[in-house]
CSV table of C-alpha atoms and ligand atoms in Angstrom, one decimal:
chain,number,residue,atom,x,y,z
A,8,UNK,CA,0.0,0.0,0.0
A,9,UNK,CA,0.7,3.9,-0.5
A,10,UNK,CA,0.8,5.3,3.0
A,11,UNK,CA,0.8,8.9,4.1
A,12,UNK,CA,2.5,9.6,7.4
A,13,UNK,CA,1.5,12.5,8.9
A,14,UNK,CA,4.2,13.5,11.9
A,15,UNK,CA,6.5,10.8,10.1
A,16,UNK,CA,9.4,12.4,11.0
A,17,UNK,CA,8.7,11.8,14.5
A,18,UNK,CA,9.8,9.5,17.2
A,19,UNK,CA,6.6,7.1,16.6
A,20,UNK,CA,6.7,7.9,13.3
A,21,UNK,CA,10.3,7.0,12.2
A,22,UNK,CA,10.2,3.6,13.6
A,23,UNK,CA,6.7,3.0,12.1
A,24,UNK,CA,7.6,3.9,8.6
A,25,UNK,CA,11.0,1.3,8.6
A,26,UNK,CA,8.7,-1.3,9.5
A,27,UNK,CA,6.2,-0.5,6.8
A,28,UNK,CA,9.3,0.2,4.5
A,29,UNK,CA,10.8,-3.6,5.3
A,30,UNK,CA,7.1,-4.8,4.5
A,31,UNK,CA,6.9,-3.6,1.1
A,32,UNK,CA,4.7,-0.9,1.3
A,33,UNK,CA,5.6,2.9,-0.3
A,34,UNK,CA,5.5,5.5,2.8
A,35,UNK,CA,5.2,9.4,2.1
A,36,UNK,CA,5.9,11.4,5.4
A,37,UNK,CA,4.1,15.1,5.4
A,38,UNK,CA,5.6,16.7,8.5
A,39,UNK,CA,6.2,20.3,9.3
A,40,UNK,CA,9.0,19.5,12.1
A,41,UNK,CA,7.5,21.6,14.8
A,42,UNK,CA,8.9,18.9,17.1
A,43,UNK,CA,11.5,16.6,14.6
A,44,UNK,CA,14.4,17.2,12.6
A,45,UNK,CA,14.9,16.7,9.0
A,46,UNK,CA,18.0,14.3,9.7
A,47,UNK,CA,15.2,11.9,11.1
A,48,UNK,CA,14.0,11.7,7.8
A,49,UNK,CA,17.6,11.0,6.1
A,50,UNK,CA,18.1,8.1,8.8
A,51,UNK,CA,14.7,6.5,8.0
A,52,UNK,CA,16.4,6.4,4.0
A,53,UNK,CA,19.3,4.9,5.2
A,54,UNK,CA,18.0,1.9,7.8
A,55,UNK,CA,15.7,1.6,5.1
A,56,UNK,CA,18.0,1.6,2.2
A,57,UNK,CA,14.3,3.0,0.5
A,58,UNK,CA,13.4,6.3,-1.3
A,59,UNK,CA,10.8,8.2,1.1
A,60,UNK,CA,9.1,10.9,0.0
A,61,UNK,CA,9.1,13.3,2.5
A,62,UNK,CA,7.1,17.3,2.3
A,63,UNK,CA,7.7,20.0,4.7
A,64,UNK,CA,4.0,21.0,5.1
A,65,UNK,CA,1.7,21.4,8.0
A,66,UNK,CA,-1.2,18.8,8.1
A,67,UNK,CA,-3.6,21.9,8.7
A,68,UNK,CA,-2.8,23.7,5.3
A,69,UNK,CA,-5.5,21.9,2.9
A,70,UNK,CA,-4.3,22.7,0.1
A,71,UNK,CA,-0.9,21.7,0.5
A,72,UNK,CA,-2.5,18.6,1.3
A,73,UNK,CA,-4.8,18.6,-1.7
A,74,UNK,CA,-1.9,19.2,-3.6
A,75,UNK,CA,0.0,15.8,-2.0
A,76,UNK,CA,-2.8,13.9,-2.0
A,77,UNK,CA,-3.1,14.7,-6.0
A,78,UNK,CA,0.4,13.6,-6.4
A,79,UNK,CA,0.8,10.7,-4.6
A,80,UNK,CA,-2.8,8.9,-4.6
A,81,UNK,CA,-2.3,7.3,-1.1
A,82,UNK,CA,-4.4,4.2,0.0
A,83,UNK,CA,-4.1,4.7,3.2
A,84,UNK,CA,-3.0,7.4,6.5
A,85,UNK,CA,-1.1,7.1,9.7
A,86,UNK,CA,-1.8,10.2,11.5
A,87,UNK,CA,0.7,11.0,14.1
A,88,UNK,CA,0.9,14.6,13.5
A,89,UNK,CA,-0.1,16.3,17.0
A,90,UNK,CA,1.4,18.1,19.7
A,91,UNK,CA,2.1,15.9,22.7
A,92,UNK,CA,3.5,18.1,25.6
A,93,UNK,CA,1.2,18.0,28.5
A,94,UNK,CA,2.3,20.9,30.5
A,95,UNK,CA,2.0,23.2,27.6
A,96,UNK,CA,-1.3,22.1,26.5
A,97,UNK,CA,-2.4,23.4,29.7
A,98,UNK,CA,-0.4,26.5,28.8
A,99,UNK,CA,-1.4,26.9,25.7
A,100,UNK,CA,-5.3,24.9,24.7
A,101,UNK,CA,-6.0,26.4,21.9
A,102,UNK,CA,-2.9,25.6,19.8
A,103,UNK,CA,-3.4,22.4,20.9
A,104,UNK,CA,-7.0,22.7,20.2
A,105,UNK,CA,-6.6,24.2,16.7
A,106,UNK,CA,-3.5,22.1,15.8
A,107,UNK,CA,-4.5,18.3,17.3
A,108,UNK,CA,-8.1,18.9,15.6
A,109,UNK,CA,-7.6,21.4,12.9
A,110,UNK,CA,-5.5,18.8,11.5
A,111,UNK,CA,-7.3,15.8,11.8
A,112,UNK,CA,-10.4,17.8,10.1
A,113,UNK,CA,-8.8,18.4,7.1
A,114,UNK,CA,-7.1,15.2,6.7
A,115,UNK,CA,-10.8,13.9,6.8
A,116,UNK,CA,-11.9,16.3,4.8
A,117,UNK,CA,-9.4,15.9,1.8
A,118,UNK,CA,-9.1,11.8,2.1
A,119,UNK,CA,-13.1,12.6,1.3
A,120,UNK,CA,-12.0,14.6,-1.6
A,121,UNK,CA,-10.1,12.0,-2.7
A,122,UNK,CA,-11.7,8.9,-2.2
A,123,UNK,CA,-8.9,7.4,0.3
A,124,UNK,CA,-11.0,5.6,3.3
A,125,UNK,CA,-8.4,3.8,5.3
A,126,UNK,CA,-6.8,5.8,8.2
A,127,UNK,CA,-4.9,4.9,11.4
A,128,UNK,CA,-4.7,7.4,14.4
A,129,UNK,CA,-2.8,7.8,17.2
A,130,UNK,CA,-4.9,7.6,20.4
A,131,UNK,CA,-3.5,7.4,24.1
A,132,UNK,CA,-4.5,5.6,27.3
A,133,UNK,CA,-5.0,8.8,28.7
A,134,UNK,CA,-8.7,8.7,27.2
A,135,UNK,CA,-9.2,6.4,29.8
A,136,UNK,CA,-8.9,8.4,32.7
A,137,UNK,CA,-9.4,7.3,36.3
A,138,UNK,CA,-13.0,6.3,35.4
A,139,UNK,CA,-12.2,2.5,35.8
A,140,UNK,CA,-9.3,-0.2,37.2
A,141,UNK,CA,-6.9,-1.4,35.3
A,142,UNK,CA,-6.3,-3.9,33.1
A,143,UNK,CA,-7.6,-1.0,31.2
A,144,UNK,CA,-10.3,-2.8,28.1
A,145,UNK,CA,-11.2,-0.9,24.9
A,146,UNK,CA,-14.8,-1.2,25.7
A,147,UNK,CA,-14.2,0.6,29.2
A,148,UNK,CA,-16.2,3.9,29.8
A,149,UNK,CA,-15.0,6.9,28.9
A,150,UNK,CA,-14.8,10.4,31.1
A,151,UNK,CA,-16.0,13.4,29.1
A,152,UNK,CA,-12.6,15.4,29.4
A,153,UNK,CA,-8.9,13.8,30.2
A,154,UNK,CA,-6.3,15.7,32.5
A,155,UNK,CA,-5.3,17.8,30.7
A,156,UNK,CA,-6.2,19.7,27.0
A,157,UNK,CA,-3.4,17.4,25.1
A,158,UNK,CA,-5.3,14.5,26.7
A,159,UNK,CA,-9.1,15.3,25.8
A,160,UNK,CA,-7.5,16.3,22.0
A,161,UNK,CA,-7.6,12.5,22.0
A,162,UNK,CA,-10.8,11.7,23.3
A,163,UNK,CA,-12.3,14.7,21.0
A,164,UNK,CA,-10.9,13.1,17.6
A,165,UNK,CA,-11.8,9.8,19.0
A,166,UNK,CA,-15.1,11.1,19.1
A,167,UNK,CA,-15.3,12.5,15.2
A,168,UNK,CA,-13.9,9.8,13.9
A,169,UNK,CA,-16.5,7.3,15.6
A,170,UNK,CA,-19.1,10.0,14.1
A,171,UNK,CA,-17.6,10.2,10.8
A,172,UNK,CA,-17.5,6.3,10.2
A,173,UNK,CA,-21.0,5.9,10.9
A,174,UNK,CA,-21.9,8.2,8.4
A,175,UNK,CA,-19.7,6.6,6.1
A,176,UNK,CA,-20.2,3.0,5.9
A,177,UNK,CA,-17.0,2.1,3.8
A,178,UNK,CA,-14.7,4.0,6.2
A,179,UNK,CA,-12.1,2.4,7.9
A,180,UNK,CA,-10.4,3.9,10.8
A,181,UNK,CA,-8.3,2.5,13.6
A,182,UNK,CA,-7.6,3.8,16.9
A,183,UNK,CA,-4.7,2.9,18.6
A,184,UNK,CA,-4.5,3.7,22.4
A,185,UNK,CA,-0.7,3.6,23.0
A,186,UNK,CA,0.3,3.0,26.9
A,187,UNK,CA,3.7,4.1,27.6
A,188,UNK,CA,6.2,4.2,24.2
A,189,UNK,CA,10.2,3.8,25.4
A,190,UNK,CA,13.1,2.6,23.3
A,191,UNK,CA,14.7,3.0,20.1
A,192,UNK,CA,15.6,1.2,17.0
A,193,UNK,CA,18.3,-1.6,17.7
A,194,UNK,CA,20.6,0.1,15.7
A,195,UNK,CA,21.0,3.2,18.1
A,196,UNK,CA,19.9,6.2,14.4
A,197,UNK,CA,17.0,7.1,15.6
A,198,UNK,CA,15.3,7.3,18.8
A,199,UNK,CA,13.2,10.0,21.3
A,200,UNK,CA,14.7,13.7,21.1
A,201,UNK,CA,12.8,15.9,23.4
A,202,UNK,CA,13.1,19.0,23.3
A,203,UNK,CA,14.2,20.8,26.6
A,204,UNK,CA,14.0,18.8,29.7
A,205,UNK,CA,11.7,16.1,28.9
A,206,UNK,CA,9.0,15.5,30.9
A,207,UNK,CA,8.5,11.8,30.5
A,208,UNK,CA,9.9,9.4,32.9
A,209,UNK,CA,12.4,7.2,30.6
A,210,UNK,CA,13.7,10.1,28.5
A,211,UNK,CA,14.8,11.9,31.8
A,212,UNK,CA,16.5,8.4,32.9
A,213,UNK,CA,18.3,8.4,30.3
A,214,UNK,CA,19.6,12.3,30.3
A,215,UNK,CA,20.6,11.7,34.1
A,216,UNK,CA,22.6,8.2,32.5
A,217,UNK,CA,24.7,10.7,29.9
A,218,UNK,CA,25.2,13.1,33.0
A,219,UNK,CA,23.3,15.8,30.8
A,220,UNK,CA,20.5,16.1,34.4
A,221,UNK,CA,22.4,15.6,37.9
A,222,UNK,CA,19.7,13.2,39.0
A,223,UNK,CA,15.9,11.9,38.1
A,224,UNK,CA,13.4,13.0,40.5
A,225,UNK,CA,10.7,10.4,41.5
A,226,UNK,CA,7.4,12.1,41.7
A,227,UNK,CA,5.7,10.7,44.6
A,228,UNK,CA,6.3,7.1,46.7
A,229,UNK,CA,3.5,7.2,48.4
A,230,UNK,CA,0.9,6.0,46.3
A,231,UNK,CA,-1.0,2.7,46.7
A,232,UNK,CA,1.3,0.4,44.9
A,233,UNK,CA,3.5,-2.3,46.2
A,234,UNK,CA,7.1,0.3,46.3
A,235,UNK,CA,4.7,3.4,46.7
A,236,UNK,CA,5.3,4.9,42.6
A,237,UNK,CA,3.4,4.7,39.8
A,238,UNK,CA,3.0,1.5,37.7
A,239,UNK,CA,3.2,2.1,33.8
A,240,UNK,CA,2.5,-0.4,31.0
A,241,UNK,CA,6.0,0.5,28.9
A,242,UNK,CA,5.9,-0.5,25.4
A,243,UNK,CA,8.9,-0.7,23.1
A,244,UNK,CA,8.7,1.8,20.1
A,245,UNK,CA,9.6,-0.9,17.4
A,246,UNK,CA,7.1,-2.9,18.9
A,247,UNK,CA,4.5,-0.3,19.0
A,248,UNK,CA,5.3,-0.2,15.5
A,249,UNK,CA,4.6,-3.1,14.4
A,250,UNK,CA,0.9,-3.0,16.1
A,251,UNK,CA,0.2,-0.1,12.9
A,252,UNK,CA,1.4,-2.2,10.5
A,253,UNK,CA,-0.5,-5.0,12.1
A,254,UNK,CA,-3.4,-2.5,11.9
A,255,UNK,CA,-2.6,-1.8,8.1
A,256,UNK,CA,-3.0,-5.0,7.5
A,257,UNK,CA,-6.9,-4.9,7.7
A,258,UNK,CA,-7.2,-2.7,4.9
A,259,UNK,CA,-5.8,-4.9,3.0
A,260,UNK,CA,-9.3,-7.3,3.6
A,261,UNK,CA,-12.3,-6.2,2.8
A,262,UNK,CA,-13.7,-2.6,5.2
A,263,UNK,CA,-12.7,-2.9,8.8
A,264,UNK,CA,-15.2,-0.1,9.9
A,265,UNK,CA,-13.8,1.6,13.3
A,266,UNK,CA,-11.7,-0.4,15.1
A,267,UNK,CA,-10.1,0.4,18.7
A,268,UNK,CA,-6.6,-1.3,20.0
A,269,UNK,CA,-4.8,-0.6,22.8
A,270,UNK,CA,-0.7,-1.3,22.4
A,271,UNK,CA,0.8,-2.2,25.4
A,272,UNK,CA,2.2,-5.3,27.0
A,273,UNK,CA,-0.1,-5.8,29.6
A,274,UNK,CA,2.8,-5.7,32.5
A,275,UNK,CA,2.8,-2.7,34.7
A,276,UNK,CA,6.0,-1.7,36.1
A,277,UNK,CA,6.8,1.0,38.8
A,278,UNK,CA,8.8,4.0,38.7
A,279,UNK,CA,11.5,2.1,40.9
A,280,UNK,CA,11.7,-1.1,38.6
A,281,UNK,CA,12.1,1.5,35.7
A,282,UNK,CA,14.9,3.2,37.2
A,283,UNK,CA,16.1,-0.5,38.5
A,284,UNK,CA,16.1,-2.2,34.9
A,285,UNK,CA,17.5,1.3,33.8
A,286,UNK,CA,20.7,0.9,36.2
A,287,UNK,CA,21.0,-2.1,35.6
A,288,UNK,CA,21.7,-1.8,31.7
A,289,UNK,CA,23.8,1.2,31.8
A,290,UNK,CA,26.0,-0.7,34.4
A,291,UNK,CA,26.0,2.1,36.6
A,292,UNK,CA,23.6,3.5,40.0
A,293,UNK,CA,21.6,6.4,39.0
A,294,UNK,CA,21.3,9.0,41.3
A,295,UNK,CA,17.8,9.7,42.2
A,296,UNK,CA,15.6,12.0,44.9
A,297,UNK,CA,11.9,11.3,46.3
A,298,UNK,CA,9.4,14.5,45.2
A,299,UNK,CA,6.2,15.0,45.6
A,300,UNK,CA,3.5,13.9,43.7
A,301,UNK,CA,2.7,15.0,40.0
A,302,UNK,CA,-0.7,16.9,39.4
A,303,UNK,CA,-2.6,14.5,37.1
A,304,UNK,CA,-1.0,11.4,38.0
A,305,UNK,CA,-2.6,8.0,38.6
A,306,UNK,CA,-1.2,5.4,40.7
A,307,UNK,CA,-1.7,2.9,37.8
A,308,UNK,CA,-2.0,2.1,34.2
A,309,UNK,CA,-1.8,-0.8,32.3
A,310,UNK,CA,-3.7,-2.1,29.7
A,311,UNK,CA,-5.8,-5.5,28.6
A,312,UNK,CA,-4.3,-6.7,25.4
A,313,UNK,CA,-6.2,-9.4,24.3
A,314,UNK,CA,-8.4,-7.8,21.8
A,315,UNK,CA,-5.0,-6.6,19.4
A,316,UNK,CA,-4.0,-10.0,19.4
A,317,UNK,CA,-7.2,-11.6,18.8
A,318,UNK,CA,-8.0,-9.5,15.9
A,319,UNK,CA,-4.6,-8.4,14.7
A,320,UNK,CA,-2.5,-10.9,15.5
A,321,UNK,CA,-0.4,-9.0,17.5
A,322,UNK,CA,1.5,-9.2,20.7
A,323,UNK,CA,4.5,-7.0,22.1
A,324,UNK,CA,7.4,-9.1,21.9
A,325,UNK,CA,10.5,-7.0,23.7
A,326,UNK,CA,11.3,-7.0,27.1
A,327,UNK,CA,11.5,-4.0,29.5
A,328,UNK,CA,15.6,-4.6,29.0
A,329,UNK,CA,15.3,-4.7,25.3
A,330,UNK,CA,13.8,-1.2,26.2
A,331,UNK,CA,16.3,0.1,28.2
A,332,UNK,CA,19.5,-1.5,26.6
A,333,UNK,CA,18.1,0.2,22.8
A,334,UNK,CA,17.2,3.4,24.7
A,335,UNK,CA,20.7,3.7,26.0
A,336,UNK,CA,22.6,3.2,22.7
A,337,UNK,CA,20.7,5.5,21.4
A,338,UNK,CA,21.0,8.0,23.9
A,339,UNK,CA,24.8,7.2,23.8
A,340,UNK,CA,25.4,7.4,20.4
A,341,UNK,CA,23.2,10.5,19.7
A,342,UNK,CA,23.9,12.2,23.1
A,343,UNK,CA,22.7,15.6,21.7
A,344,UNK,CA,20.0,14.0,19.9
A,345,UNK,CA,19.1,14.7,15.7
A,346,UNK,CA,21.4,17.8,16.8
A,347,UNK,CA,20.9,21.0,15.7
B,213,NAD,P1,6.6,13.5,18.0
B,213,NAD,O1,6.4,14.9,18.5
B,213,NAD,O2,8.0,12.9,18.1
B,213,NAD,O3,6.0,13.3,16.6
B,213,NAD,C1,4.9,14.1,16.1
B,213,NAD,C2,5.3,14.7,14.8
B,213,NAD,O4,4.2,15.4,14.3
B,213,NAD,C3,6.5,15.7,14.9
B,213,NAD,O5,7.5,15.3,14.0
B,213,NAD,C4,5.9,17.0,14.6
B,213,NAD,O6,6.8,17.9,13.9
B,213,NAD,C5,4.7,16.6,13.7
B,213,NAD,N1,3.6,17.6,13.7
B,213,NAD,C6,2.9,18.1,14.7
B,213,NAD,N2,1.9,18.9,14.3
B,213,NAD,C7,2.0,18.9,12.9
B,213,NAD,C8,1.2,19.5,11.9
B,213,NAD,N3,0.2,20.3,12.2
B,213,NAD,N4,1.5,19.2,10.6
B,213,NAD,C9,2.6,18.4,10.3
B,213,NAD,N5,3.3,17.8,11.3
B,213,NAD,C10,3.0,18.0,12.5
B,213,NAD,O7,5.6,12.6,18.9
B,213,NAD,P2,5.5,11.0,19.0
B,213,NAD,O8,5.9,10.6,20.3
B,213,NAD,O9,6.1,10.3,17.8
B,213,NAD,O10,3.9,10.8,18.9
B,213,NAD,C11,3.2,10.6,17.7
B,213,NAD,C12,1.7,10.6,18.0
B,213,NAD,O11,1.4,9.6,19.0
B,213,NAD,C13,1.2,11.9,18.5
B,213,NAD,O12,-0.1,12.2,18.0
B,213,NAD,C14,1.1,11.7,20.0
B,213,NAD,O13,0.1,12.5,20.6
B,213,NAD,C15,0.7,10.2,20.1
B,213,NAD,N6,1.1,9.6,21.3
B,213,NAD,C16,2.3,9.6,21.8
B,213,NAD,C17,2.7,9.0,23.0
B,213,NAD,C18,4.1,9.1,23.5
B,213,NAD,O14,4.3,8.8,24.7
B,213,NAD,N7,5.1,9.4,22.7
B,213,NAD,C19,1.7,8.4,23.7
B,213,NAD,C20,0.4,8.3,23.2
B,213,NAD,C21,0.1,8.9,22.0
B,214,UD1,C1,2.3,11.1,30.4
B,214,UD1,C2,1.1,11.9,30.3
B,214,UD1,C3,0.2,11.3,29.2
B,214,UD1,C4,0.9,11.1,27.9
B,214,UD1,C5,2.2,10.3,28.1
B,214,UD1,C6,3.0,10.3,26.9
B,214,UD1,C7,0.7,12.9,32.4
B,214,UD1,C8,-0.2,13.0,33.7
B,214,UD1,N1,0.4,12.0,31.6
B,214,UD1,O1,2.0,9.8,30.8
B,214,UD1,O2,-1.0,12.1,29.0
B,214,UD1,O3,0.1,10.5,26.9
B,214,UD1,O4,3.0,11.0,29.1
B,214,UD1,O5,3.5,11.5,26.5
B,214,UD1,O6,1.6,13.8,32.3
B,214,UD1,N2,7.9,10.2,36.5
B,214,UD1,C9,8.8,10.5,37.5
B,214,UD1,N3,9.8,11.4,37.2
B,214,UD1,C10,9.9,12.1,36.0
B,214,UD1,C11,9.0,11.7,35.0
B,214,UD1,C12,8.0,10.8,35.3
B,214,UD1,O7,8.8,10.0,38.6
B,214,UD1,O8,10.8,12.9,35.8
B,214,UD1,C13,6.9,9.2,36.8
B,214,UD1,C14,5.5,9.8,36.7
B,214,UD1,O9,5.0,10.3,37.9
B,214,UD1,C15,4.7,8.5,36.2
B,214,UD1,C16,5.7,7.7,35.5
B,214,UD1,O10,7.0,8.2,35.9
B,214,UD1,O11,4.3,7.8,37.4
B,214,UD1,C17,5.6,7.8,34.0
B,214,UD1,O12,5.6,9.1,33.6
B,214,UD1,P1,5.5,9.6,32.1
B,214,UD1,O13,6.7,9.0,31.4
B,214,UD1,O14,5.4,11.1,32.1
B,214,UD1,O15,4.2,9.0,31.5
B,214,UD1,P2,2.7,9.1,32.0
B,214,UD1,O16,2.5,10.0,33.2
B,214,UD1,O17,2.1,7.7,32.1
């Protein structure tokens, strides 16, 4: 298949589009690099060894999109494009508001225009909220707003695409709820870059392991879990991956309708076991201080899996220490990240 990528250029996005690159389909990344670097790009060619096409354009321009959409005929989207910081989308709603919906809309919009009825979109297990216990299920109820404006971008563009595809029978969009994403590509190109200090837990880890922070702080130990911090469902980035070309795949049958995954691995792990497994590969202690808690924080979050690998045939395969040993060579080889 013909793929657009929206946000391609990406940390999901890069590993995603090598693994539909070694499958044999044709990937065309549209990313404005708000939050990526071209170089990204460049290193998908070369683990690849594929041409990518890859435009500089901002999902939200229509007519740049009309314009690639006329050029390439895709079959198909992945739409990662979307802003993803949580702090600043309480800072700052309405660009995450106009950006996280404005471009979904016109994606809609001009893959109507064009006749291409086959999208994938990256939700997040924050739609879930604190509404129900984990193991999290797709069919769980959902709150009306998440924690935070980032967070209830997801549930809104759930929300129109469920209304869109019943208005158009021969639709097809999947939604796939991503628990916690951590790791790199095995062969240490590409990888997470945040931009300033990152506010996710593994990305800080690995900072502190370079010596670029003096020490991780834990937010909170005195929650209701077994150590006292937060349990996660961390989910390897090439394995998360392989869930949307798992996901592609039921294009390739006859229409799926909507569809709604979660990717994790259905293990939660705490903030200490992360930091534990994280020592532990980088063969060295890392220093660490108790803080209080985080504002929006739930004690724990993992999720069921068993519908992905019932109807996609998919399961996450790598380990938490696959996870920590690829995040640290990429973090070691690429200290400063895609650089400047
Ligand atoms: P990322 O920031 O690395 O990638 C997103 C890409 O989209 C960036 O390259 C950015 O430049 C691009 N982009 C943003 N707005 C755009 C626009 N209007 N037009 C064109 N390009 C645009 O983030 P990621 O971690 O790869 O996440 C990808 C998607 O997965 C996002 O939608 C994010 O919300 C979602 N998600 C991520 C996580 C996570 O922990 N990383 C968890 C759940 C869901
Ligand atoms: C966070 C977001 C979520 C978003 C996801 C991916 C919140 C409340 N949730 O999820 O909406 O989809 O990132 O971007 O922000 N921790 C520390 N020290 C740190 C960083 C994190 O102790 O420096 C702890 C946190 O308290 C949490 C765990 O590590 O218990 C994981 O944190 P994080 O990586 O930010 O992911 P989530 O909070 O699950």
């Amino acid at each position: 298949m013909k793929i657009v990528v929206t946000g391609g250029a990406g940390y999901i996005g890069t590993h995603t589009c090598i693994v539909l690159l070694e499958q044999g389909h044709e990937v065309v990344i549209v990313d404005n690099l708000c939050n990526s670097k071209p170089v990204a790009v460049e290193r998908v060619r070369e683990l690849s060894g594929k041409d990518v096409a890859f435009y500089e354009k901002d999902v939200c321009d229509g007519e740049a999109m009309r314009e690639i959409f006329r050029k390439e005929k895709p079959d198909a989207v992945i739409h990662f494009a979307g802003l993803k910081a949580v702090g600043e989308s309480v800072e700052q709603p309405l660009r995450y508001y106009e950006n996280n919906l404005g471009s979904t809309l016109t994606l809609v919009r001009v893959m109507e225009e064009f006749g291409v009825k086959n999208i994938v979109f990256s939700s997040s297990a924050t739609v879930y909220g604190d509404v129900e216990n984990p193991p999290l299920r797709e069919d769980a109820a959902l709150p009306n707003h998440a924690a935070c404006p980032y967070g209830t971008t997801k549930l809104m563009i759930e929300q129109i695409l469920k209304d869109y595809a019943v208005a158009h029978e021969d639709f097809n969009a999947v939604l796939l709820r991503y628990f916690n994403p951590v790791g790199a590509h095995e062969s240490g190109r590409i990888g997470e870059d945040p931009a300033g200090i990152p506010n996710n837990l593994a990305p800080y880890i690995m900072q502190t392991v370079v010596g670029k922070r003096d020490k991780l702080h834990v937010f909170g130990n005195d929650y209701p879990t077994p150590d006292g911090t937060c349990i996660r469902d961390y989910i390897h980035v090439v394995d998360l991956a392989e869930g949307h070309a798992a996901a592609v795949k039921l294009f390739e049958k006859d229409g799926c309708g909507l569809r709604i995954y979660n990717l994790g691995t259905g293990k939660g792990y705490s903030v200490m076991e992360v930091l534990k497994a994280f020592s532990e590969a980088a063969g060295q202690e890392i220093p660490y201080v108790i803080d209080g808690r985080r504002d929006g924080d739930l004690p724990e979050s993992y999720a069921d899996c068993s519908k992905a690998k019932e109807e996609l045939g998919w399961v996450a395969k790598k380990s938490l220490q696959d996870m920590c040993v690829d995040s640290l060579r990429w973090q070691r080889q690429n200290p400063d990240g895609f650089g400047e």
